[in-house]
CSV table of N, CA and C in Angstrom, one decimal:
chain,number,residue,atom,x,y,z
A,6,UNK,N,225.6,106.4,93.1
A,6,UNK,CA,224.4,106.7,93.6
A,6,UNK,C,223.2,107.3,92.5
A,7,UNK,N,223.9,107.8,91.5
A,7,UNK,CA,223.1,108.2,90.5
A,7,UNK,C,222.4,107.0,89.8
A,8,UNK,N,223.2,105.9,89.7
A,8,UNK,CA,222.6,104.9,89.1
A,8,UNK,C,221.4,104.2,89.8
A,9,UNK,N,221.5,104.4,91.1
A,9,UNK,CA,220.3,103.8,92.0
A,9,UNK,C,219.2,104.6,91.7
A,10,UNK,N,219.5,105.9,91.6
A,10,UNK,CA,218.2,107.0,91.5
A,10,UNK,C,217.7,106.6,90.1
A,11,UNK,N,218.6,106.2,89.0
A,11,UNK,CA,217.9,106.1,87.8
A,11,UNK,C,217.2,104.6,87.9
A,12,UNK,N,217.8,103.8,88.4
A,12,UNK,CA,217.2,102.4,88.7
A,12,UNK,C,215.9,102.4,89.3
A,13,UNK,N,215.7,103.2,90.3
A,13,UNK,CA,214.6,103.5,91.2
A,13,UNK,C,213.5,104.1,90.4
A,14,UNK,N,214.0,105.2,89.5
A,14,UNK,CA,213.2,105.8,88.8
A,14,UNK,C,212.5,105.0,87.6
A,15,UNK,N,213.3,104.1,87.0
A,15,UNK,CA,213.0,103.3,85.9
A,15,UNK,C,211.9,102.2,86.7
A,16,UNK,N,212.2,101.7,87.6
A,16,UNK,CA,211.5,100.7,88.5
A,16,UNK,C,209.9,101.3,88.7
A,17,UNK,N,210.0,102.7,89.2
A,17,UNK,CA,208.7,103.4,89.4
A,17,UNK,C,208.0,103.8,88.2
A,18,UNK,N,208.7,103.9,87.0
A,18,UNK,CA,208.0,104.3,85.8
A,18,UNK,C,207.4,102.7,85.3
A,19,UNK,N,208.3,101.7,85.6
A,19,UNK,CA,207.6,100.4,85.2
A,19,UNK,C,206.5,100.0,85.9
A,20,UNK,N,206.6,100.4,87.2
A,20,UNK,CA,205.5,99.9,88.0
A,20,UNK,C,204.4,100.9,87.6
A,21,UNK,N,204.5,102.0,87.2
A,21,UNK,CA,203.2,102.9,87.0
A,21,UNK,C,202.7,102.5,85.8
A,22,UNK,N,203.6,102.0,84.8
A,22,UNK,CA,203.1,101.5,83.4
A,22,UNK,C,202.2,100.2,83.7
A,23,UNK,N,202.8,99.4,84.6
A,23,UNK,CA,202.0,98.2,84.9
A,23,UNK,C,200.9,98.4,85.5
A,24,UNK,N,200.7,99.4,86.4
A,24,UNK,CA,199.4,99.9,87.1
A,24,UNK,C,198.5,100.5,86.1
A,25,UNK,N,198.9,101.1,85.2
A,25,UNK,CA,198.2,101.7,84.2
A,25,UNK,C,197.6,100.7,83.2
A,26,UNK,N,198.4,99.6,82.8
A,26,UNK,CA,198.1,98.7,82.0
A,26,UNK,C,196.9,97.7,82.9
A,27,UNK,N,197.1,97.4,84.2
A,27,UNK,CA,196.1,96.6,84.8
A,27,UNK,C,194.7,97.5,85.1
A,28,UNK,N,195.0,98.9,85.3
A,28,UNK,CA,193.6,99.7,85.2
A,28,UNK,C,193.1,99.6,84.0
A,29,UNK,N,193.7,99.7,82.8
A,29,UNK,CA,193.2,99.6,81.6
A,29,UNK,C,192.1,98.4,81.3
A,30,UNK,N,192.9,97.3,81.8
A,30,UNK,CA,192.4,95.8,81.7
A,30,UNK,C,191.1,95.7,82.5
A,31,UNK,N,191.4,96.3,83.7
A,31,UNK,CA,190.2,96.3,84.7
A,31,UNK,C,189.0,97.0,84.2
A,32,UNK,N,189.2,98.3,83.6
A,32,UNK,CA,188.2,99.1,83.0
A,32,UNK,C,187.5,98.4,82.0
A,33,UNK,N,188.4,97.7,81.0
A,33,UNK,CA,187.8,97.0,79.8
A,33,UNK,C,186.7,95.8,80.5
A,34,UNK,N,187.4,95.2,81.5
A,34,UNK,CA,186.6,93.9,81.9
A,34,UNK,C,185.3,94.5,82.6
A,35,UNK,N,185.4,95.8,83.2
A,35,UNK,CA,184.2,96.4,83.9
A,35,UNK,C,183.3,96.8,82.8
A,36,UNK,N,183.7,97.4,81.7
A,36,UNK,CA,182.8,97.8,80.5
A,36,UNK,C,182.2,96.6,79.9
A,37,UNK,N,183.0,95.5,79.8
A,37,UNK,CA,182.4,94.4,79.2
A,37,UNK,C,181.1,93.9,80.2
A,38,UNK,N,181.7,93.7,81.5
A,38,UNK,CA,180.5,93.4,82.4
A,38,UNK,C,179.1,94.2,82.6
A,39,UNK,N,179.5,95.6,82.4
A,39,UNK,CA,178.5,96.5,82.3
A,39,UNK,C,177.7,96.2,81.1
A,40,UNK,N,178.2,96.1,80.1
A,40,UNK,CA,177.3,95.6,78.9
A,40,UNK,C,176.5,94.3,79.0
A,41,UNK,N,177.1,93.3,79.6
A,41,UNK,CA,176.4,92.3,79.7
A,41,UNK,C,175.2,92.3,81.0
A,42,UNK,N,175.6,93.1,82.0
A,42,UNK,CA,174.4,93.4,83.0
A,42,UNK,C,173.5,94.4,82.3
A,43,UNK,N,173.7,95.3,81.2
A,43,UNK,CA,172.7,96.1,80.6
A,43,UNK,C,171.9,94.9,79.6
A,44,UNK,N,172.5,94.0,79.0
A,44,UNK,CA,171.6,93.1,78.2
A,44,UNK,C,170.9,92.4,79.1
A,45,UNK,N,171.3,91.9,80.1
A,45,UNK,CA,170.4,91.1,81.2
A,45,UNK,C,169.5,91.8,81.8
A,46,UNK,N,169.5,93.0,82.0
A,46,UNK,CA,168.5,94.0,82.5
A,46,UNK,C,167.4,94.2,81.5
A,47,UNK,N,167.9,94.4,80.2
A,47,UNK,CA,166.9,94.4,78.9
A,47,UNK,C,166.0,93.2,78.9
A,48,UNK,N,166.7,91.9,79.0
A,48,UNK,CA,166.0,90.7,79.1
A,48,UNK,C,165.3,90.7,80.0
A,49,UNK,N,165.5,91.0,81.3
A,49,UNK,CA,164.7,91.0,82.4
A,49,UNK,C,163.4,91.8,82.2
A,50,UNK,N,163.7,93.1,81.7
A,50,UNK,CA,162.4,94.0,81.5
A,50,UNK,C,161.5,93.4,80.5
A,51,UNK,N,161.9,92.8,79.5
A,51,UNK,CA,161.0,92.1,78.6
A,51,UNK,C,160.2,91.1,79.2
A,52,UNK,N,161.0,90.2,80.0
A,52,UNK,CA,160.3,89.2,80.7
A,52,UNK,C,159.2,89.6,81.6
A,53,UNK,N,159.7,90.8,82.4
A,53,UNK,CA,158.9,91.3,83.3
A,53,UNK,C,157.5,92.1,82.7
A,54,UNK,N,157.7,92.4,81.5
A,54,UNK,CA,156.5,93.2,80.9
A,54,UNK,C,155.6,92.2,80.5
A,55,UNK,N,156.3,91.1,80.0
A,55,UNK,CA,155.4,89.8,79.6
A,55,UNK,C,154.5,89.3,80.9
A,56,UNK,N,155.2,89.2,81.8
A,56,UNK,CA,154.5,88.7,83.1
A,56,UNK,C,153.4,89.8,83.5
A,57,UNK,N,153.8,91.1,83.5
A,57,UNK,CA,152.9,91.9,83.8
A,57,UNK,C,151.6,91.9,82.9
A,58,UNK,N,151.8,91.9,81.5
A,58,UNK,CA,150.8,91.8,80.7
A,58,UNK,C,150.0,90.4,81.1
A,59,UNK,N,150.5,89.4,81.2
A,59,UNK,CA,149.8,88.1,81.7
A,59,UNK,C,149.1,88.4,83.0
A,60,UNK,N,149.7,88.9,83.9
A,60,UNK,CA,149.0,89.2,85.3
A,60,UNK,C,147.8,90.1,85.0
A,61,UNK,N,147.9,91.2,84.1
A,61,UNK,CA,146.8,92.1,83.9
A,61,UNK,C,145.8,91.3,83.5
A,62,UNK,N,145.9,90.4,82.6
A,62,UNK,CA,144.9,89.5,81.9
A,62,UNK,C,144.2,88.7,82.8
A,63,UNK,N,145.2,88.1,83.5
A,63,UNK,CA,144.6,87.1,84.7
A,63,UNK,C,143.8,88.1,85.8
A,64,UNK,N,144.1,89.2,86.0
A,64,UNK,CA,143.4,90.1,86.8
A,64,UNK,C,142.0,90.3,86.2
A,65,UNK,N,141.9,90.8,84.9
A,65,UNK,CA,140.6,91.0,84.3
A,65,UNK,C,139.7,89.8,84.3
A,66,UNK,N,140.3,88.6,84.0
A,66,UNK,CA,139.5,87.3,84.0
A,66,UNK,C,139.1,87.2,85.3
A,67,UNK,N,139.8,87.3,86.6
A,67,UNK,CA,139.4,87.1,87.9
A,67,UNK,C,138.2,88.1,88.2
A,68,UNK,N,138.3,89.2,87.7
A,68,UNK,CA,137.2,90.4,88.1
A,68,UNK,C,136.0,89.8,87.3
A,69,UNK,N,136.1,89.4,86.0
A,69,UNK,CA,134.9,88.8,85.3
A,69,UNK,C,134.2,87.7,86.0
A,70,UNK,N,135.2,86.7,86.6
A,70,UNK,CA,134.7,85.7,87.3
A,70,UNK,C,133.9,85.9,88.4
A,71,UNK,N,134.5,86.9,89.1
A,71,UNK,CA,134.0,87.2,90.5
A,71,UNK,C,132.6,88.2,90.3
A,72,UNK,N,132.6,88.7,89.3
A,72,UNK,CA,131.2,89.4,88.8
A,72,UNK,C,130.2,88.4,88.5
A,73,UNK,N,130.6,87.5,87.7
A,73,UNK,CA,129.7,86.2,87.5
A,73,UNK,C,129.3,85.5,88.6
A,74,UNK,N,130.3,85.3,89.5
A,74,UNK,CA,129.8,84.6,90.7
A,74,UNK,C,129.0,85.5,91.5
A,75,UNK,N,129.3,86.7,91.6
A,75,UNK,CA,128.4,87.5,92.4
A,75,UNK,C,126.8,87.5,91.9
A,76,UNK,N,126.8,87.5,90.5
A,76,UNK,CA,125.4,87.6,89.8
A,76,UNK,C,124.7,86.1,90.1
A,77,UNK,N,125.4,85.2,90.1
A,77,UNK,CA,124.8,83.9,90.4
A,77,UNK,C,124.3,83.6,91.7
A,78,UNK,N,125.3,84.2,92.8
A,78,UNK,CA,124.9,84.1,94.2
A,78,UNK,C,123.7,85.0,94.4
A,79,UNK,N,123.5,86.0,93.7
A,79,UNK,CA,122.2,86.9,93.8
A,79,UNK,C,121.1,86.2,93.3
A,80,UNK,N,121.2,85.5,92.2
A,80,UNK,CA,120.2,84.4,91.8
A,80,UNK,C,119.5,83.5,92.6
A,81,UNK,N,120.8,83.0,93.4
A,81,UNK,CA,120.6,81.7,94.2
A,81,UNK,C,119.7,82.4,95.5
A,82,UNK,N,120.1,83.6,95.6
A,82,UNK,CA,119.5,84.4,97.0
A,82,UNK,C,118.0,84.6,96.6
A,83,UNK,N,117.7,85.1,95.3
A,83,UNK,CA,116.5,85.3,94.9
A,83,UNK,C,115.4,84.0,94.9
A,84,UNK,N,116.3,83.0,94.4
A,84,UNK,CA,115.7,81.6,94.4
A,84,UNK,C,115.4,81.0,95.8
A,85,UNK,N,116.2,81.2,96.8
A,85,UNK,CA,115.9,81.0,98.1
A,85,UNK,C,114.6,81.7,98.7
A,86,UNK,N,114.6,83.1,98.4
A,86,UNK,CA,113.4,83.8,98.7
A,86,UNK,C,112.1,83.2,98.2
A,87,UNK,N,112.2,83.0,96.8
A,87,UNK,CA,111.0,82.5,96.2
A,87,UNK,C,110.6,81.1,96.8
A,88,UNK,N,111.6,80.2,97.2
A,88,UNK,CA,111.4,79.0,97.9
A,88,UNK,C,110.7,79.3,99.3
A,89,UNK,N,111.3,80.4,100.0
A,89,UNK,CA,110.7,80.7,101.3
A,89,UNK,C,109.3,81.1,101.1
A,90,UNK,N,108.9,81.9,100.0
A,90,UNK,CA,107.5,82.3,99.7
A,90,UNK,C,106.6,81.2,99.4
A,91,UNK,N,107.2,80.2,98.6
A,91,UNK,CA,106.7,79.2,98.2
A,91,UNK,C,106.2,78.2,99.4
A,92,UNK,N,107.0,78.3,100.3
A,92,UNK,CA,106.8,77.4,101.5
A,92,UNK,C,105.7,78.1,102.3
A,93,UNK,N,105.8,79.2,102.6
A,93,UNK,CA,104.7,80.0,103.3
A,93,UNK,C,103.4,79.9,102.6
A,94,UNK,N,103.4,79.9,101.3
A,94,UNK,CA,102.0,80.0,100.5
A,94,UNK,C,101.6,78.3,100.6
A,95,UNK,N,102.4,77.5,100.7
A,95,UNK,CA,102.0,76.0,100.9
A,95,UNK,C,101.4,75.7,102.1
A,96,UNK,N,101.9,76.4,103.3
A,96,UNK,CA,101.5,76.2,104.6
A,96,UNK,C,100.2,76.9,105.0
A,97,UNK,N,100.0,78.1,104.1
A,97,UNK,CA,98.8,78.7,104.1
A,97,UNK,C,97.6,78.0,103.5
A,98,UNK,N,98.1,77.4,102.3
A,98,UNK,CA,97.1,76.6,101.7
A,98,UNK,C,96.6,75.3,102.3
A,99,UNK,N,97.7,74.6,103.2
A,99,UNK,CA,97.6,73.4,104.0
A,99,UNK,C,96.5,73.9,105.0
A,100,UNK,N,96.7,75.0,105.7
A,100,UNK,CA,95.7,75.4,106.7
A,100,UNK,C,94.4,75.7,106.3
A,101,UNK,N,94.2,76.4,105.0
A,101,UNK,CA,93.1,76.5,104.5
A,101,UNK,C,92.2,75.3,104.1
A,102,UNK,N,93.2,74.3,103.6
A,102,UNK,CA,92.3,72.8,103.3
A,102,UNK,C,91.9,72.2,104.6
A,103,UNK,N,92.9,72.4,105.7
A,103,UNK,CA,92.6,71.9,107.1
A,103,UNK,C,91.4,72.4,107.6
A,104,UNK,N,91.2,73.8,107.4
A,104,UNK,CA,89.9,74.4,107.9
A,104,UNK,C,88.8,74.0,107.3
A,105,UNK,N,88.7,74.0,105.8
A,105,UNK,CA,87.6,73.6,105.0
A,105,UNK,C,87.2,72.1,105.5
A,106,UNK,N,88.3,71.2,105.5
A,106,UNK,CA,87.9,69.9,105.8
A,106,UNK,C,87.2,69.7,107.3
A,107,UNK,N,87.7,70.6,108.0
A,107,UNK,CA,87.2,70.5,109.5
A,107,UNK,C,85.7,70.9,109.4
A,108,UNK,N,85.2,72.1,108.7
A,108,UNK,CA,84.1,72.5,108.3
A,108,UNK,C,83.2,71.5,107.7
A,109,UNK,N,83.7,70.8,106.9
A,109,UNK,CA,82.8,69.8,106.2
A,109,UNK,C,82.6,68.5,107.2
A,110,UNK,N,83.5,68.3,107.7
A,110,UNK,CA,83.5,67.2,108.8
A,110,UNK,C,82.5,67.3,110.0
A,111,UNK,N,82.6,68.6,110.3
A,111,UNK,CA,81.6,69.1,111.4
A,111,UNK,C,80.9,70.3,110.9
A,112,UNK,N,79.9,70.1,110.1
A,112,UNK,CA,78.9,71.3,109.6
A,112,UNK,C,78.2,71.9,110.8
A,113,UNK,N,77.7,73.1,110.4
A,113,UNK,CA,76.7,73.8,111.3
A,113,UNK,C,75.4,73.0,111.3
A,114,UNK,N,74.8,72.8,112.6
A,114,UNK,CA,73.7,72.1,112.5
A,114,UNK,C,72.4,72.4,111.7
A,115,UNK,N,72.5,73.8,111.6
A,115,UNK,CA,71.5,74.5,110.8
A,115,UNK,C,71.6,73.9,109.3
A,116,UNK,N,72.8,73.8,108.7
A,116,UNK,CA,73.1,73.6,107.4
A,116,UNK,C,73.2,71.9,107.2
A,117,UNK,N,73.2,71.2,108.3
A,117,UNK,CA,73.4,69.8,108.0
A,117,UNK,C,72.2,69.1,107.5
A,118,UNK,N,71.0,69.5,107.8
A,118,UNK,CA,69.8,68.9,107.1
A,118,UNK,C,69.7,69.3,105.6
A,119,UNK,N,70.1,70.5,105.3
A,119,UNK,CA,70.2,71.0,104.0
A,119,UNK,C,71.1,70.1,103.1
A,120,UNK,N,72.5,70.0,103.6
A,120,UNK,CA,73.4,69.2,103.1
A,120,UNK,C,72.9,68.0,102.8
A,121,UNK,N,72.3,67.4,103.7
A,121,UNK,CA,71.8,65.7,103.6
A,121,UNK,C,70.7,65.8,102.5
A,122,UNK,N,69.7,66.6,102.5
A,122,UNK,CA,68.8,66.8,101.3
A,122,UNK,C,69.5,67.0,100.1
A,123,UNK,N,70.5,67.7,100.1
A,123,UNK,CA,71.2,68.2,98.7
A,123,UNK,C,71.9,67.0,98.2
A,124,UNK,N,72.4,66.1,99.3
A,124,UNK,CA,73.2,64.9,98.7
A,124,UNK,C,72.4,63.8,98.3
A,125,UNK,N,71.0,63.8,98.9
A,125,UNK,CA,70.0,62.7,98.4
A,125,UNK,C,69.6,63.3,97.1
A,126,UNK,N,69.4,64.6,96.7
A,126,UNK,CA,68.9,64.9,95.5
A,126,UNK,C,70.0,64.9,94.4
A,127,UNK,N,71.2,65.0,94.7
A,127,UNK,CA,72.4,64.8,93.8
A,127,UNK,C,72.5,63.4,93.5
A,128,UNK,N,72.5,62.5,94.6
A,128,UNK,CA,72.5,61.1,94.0
A,128,UNK,C,71.3,60.8,93.0
A,129,UNK,N,70.3,61.2,93.5
A,129,UNK,CA,69.1,60.9,92.7
A,129,UNK,C,69.3,61.2,91.3
A,130,UNK,N,69.6,62.3,91.0
A,130,UNK,CA,69.8,63.0,89.7
A,130,UNK,C,70.8,62.3,89.0
A,131,UNK,N,72.0,61.8,89.7
A,131,UNK,CA,73.1,61.1,88.9
A,131,UNK,C,72.6,59.9,88.6
A,132,UNK,N,71.7,59.0,89.4
A,132,UNK,CA,71.1,58.0,89.1
A,132,UNK,C,70.1,57.8,87.9
A,133,UNK,N,69.6,58.8,87.7
A,133,UNK,CA,68.4,59.2,86.4
A,133,UNK,C,69.4,59.4,85.3
A,134,UNK,N,70.2,60.2,85.5
A,134,UNK,CA,71.3,60.6,84.3
A,134,UNK,C,72.0,59.2,83.8
A,135,UNK,N,72.4,58.4,84.8
A,135,UNK,CA,73.1,57.3,84.3
A,135,UNK,C,72.3,56.1,83.7
A,136,UNK,N,70.9,56.2,84.2
A,136,UNK,CA,70.0,55.3,83.6
A,136,UNK,C,69.5,55.6,82.3
A,137,UNK,N,69.3,56.9,82.0
A,137,UNK,CA,69.2,57.2,80.5
A,137,UNK,C,70.1,57.0,79.8
A,138,UNK,N,71.3,57.4,80.1
A,138,UNK,CA,72.6,57.0,79.2
A,138,UNK,C,72.6,55.6,79.1
A,139,UNK,N,72.5,54.8,79.8
A,139,UNK,CA,72.6,53.5,79.4
A,139,UNK,C,71.5,53.0,78.8
A,140,UNK,N,70.3,53.3,78.9
A,140,UNK,CA,69.2,53.1,77.9
A,140,UNK,C,69.5,53.5,76.6
A,141,UNK,N,70.0,54.7,76.5
A,141,UNK,CA,70.4,55.4,75.1
A,141,UNK,C,71.4,54.5,74.4
A,142,UNK,N,72.5,54.0,75.2
A,142,UNK,CA,73.5,53.1,74.6
A,142,UNK,C,72.9,51.9,74.1
A,143,UNK,N,72.0,51.3,75.0
A,143,UNK,CA,71.5,50.0,74.5
A,143,UNK,C,70.4,50.0,73.3
A,144,UNK,N,70.0,51.2,73.2
A,144,UNK,CA,69.0,51.5,72.1
A,144,UNK,C,69.8,51.8,70.9
A,145,UNK,N,70.8,52.5,70.9
A,145,UNK,CA,71.9,52.7,70.0
A,145,UNK,C,72.5,51.3,69.6
A,146,UNK,N,72.9,50.3,70.4
A,146,UNK,CA,73.5,49.2,69.8
A,146,UNK,C,72.4,48.3,69.3
A,147,UNK,N,71.1,48.5,69.7
A,147,UNK,CA,70.1,47.5,69.1
A,147,UNK,C,69.9,48.1,67.5
A,148,UNK,N,69.9,49.4,67.5
A,148,UNK,CA,69.7,49.9,65.9
A,148,UNK,C,70.9,49.4,65.1
A,149,UNK,N,72.0,49.5,65.7
A,149,UNK,CA,73.3,49.1,64.9
A,149,UNK,C,73.2,47.6,64.6
A,150,UNK,N,72.7,46.7,65.5
A,150,UNK,CA,72.5,45.2,65.1
A,150,UNK,C,71.5,45.3,64.1
A,151,UNK,N,70.4,45.8,64.1
A,151,UNK,CA,69.2,45.8,63.1
A,151,UNK,C,69.9,46.1,61.8
A,152,UNK,N,70.6,47.0,61.7
A,152,UNK,CA,71.3,47.7,60.5
A,152,UNK,C,72.3,46.8,59.9
A,153,UNK,N,72.8,45.8,60.7
A,153,UNK,CA,73.8,44.9,60.4
A,153,UNK,C,73.0,43.7,59.7
A,154,UNK,N,71.9,43.4,60.2
A,154,UNK,CA,71.1,42.4,59.8
A,154,UNK,C,70.4,42.6,58.4
A,155,UNK,N,70.2,43.8,58.1
A,155,UNK,CA,69.5,44.2,56.8
A,155,UNK,C,70.3,43.7,55.6
A,156,UNK,N,69.8,43.3,54.5
A,156,UNK,CA,70.6,43.0,53.3
A,156,UNK,C,71.1,44.2,52.7
A,157,UNK,N,72.5,43.9,52.3
A,157,UNK,CA,73.0,44.9,51.4
A,157,UNK,C,72.3,45.4,50.0
A,158,UNK,N,72.1,46.6,49.7
A,158,UNK,CA,71.4,46.9,48.5
A,158,UNK,C,72.2,46.4,47.3
A,159,UNK,N,71.4,46.0,46.3
A,159,UNK,CA,72.0,45.5,45.1
A,159,UNK,C,71.7,46.4,44.0
A,160,UNK,N,72.5,46.5,42.9
A,160,UNK,CA,72.4,47.2,41.8
A,160,UNK,C,71.4,46.8,40.8
A,161,UNK,N,70.6,47.7,40.5
A,161,UNK,CA,69.5,47.2,39.3
A,161,UNK,C,70.1,47.3,38.2
A,162,UNK,N,69.8,46.4,37.2
A,162,UNK,CA,70.5,46.4,35.9
A,162,UNK,C,69.4,46.9,34.9
């Protein structure tokens, strides 16, 4: 019976030794795996920091574009307001022209006679002016013709 006790003790020792060997192998594999996970995490951190940098740059660019768009929208709003003011001014000008044309088309009877006399006087003055102008042109052309017909001066020897 003692032999069985020694055999069972040696089997127990061998099994403990095998368990210890497998535990050591498992710990080594776990350490190796942990190193790989650490390296993977370091690579992930580098890539994430690159992505963060790029996203920050993109955010700054987006903010600049948004500010530029905002300024252009404000410019368009001021242009729209200017257009509205121009439209109102144009309408006021059209009303003024319409009012003036109505006053000219249907003048006050008191001023109608004066306007007719003024129109006749203006017409007479313009006829006299154009008559004198045409006579002056005719006279200038006659003098130029006479000058052309004169012999050219010759040098005396």
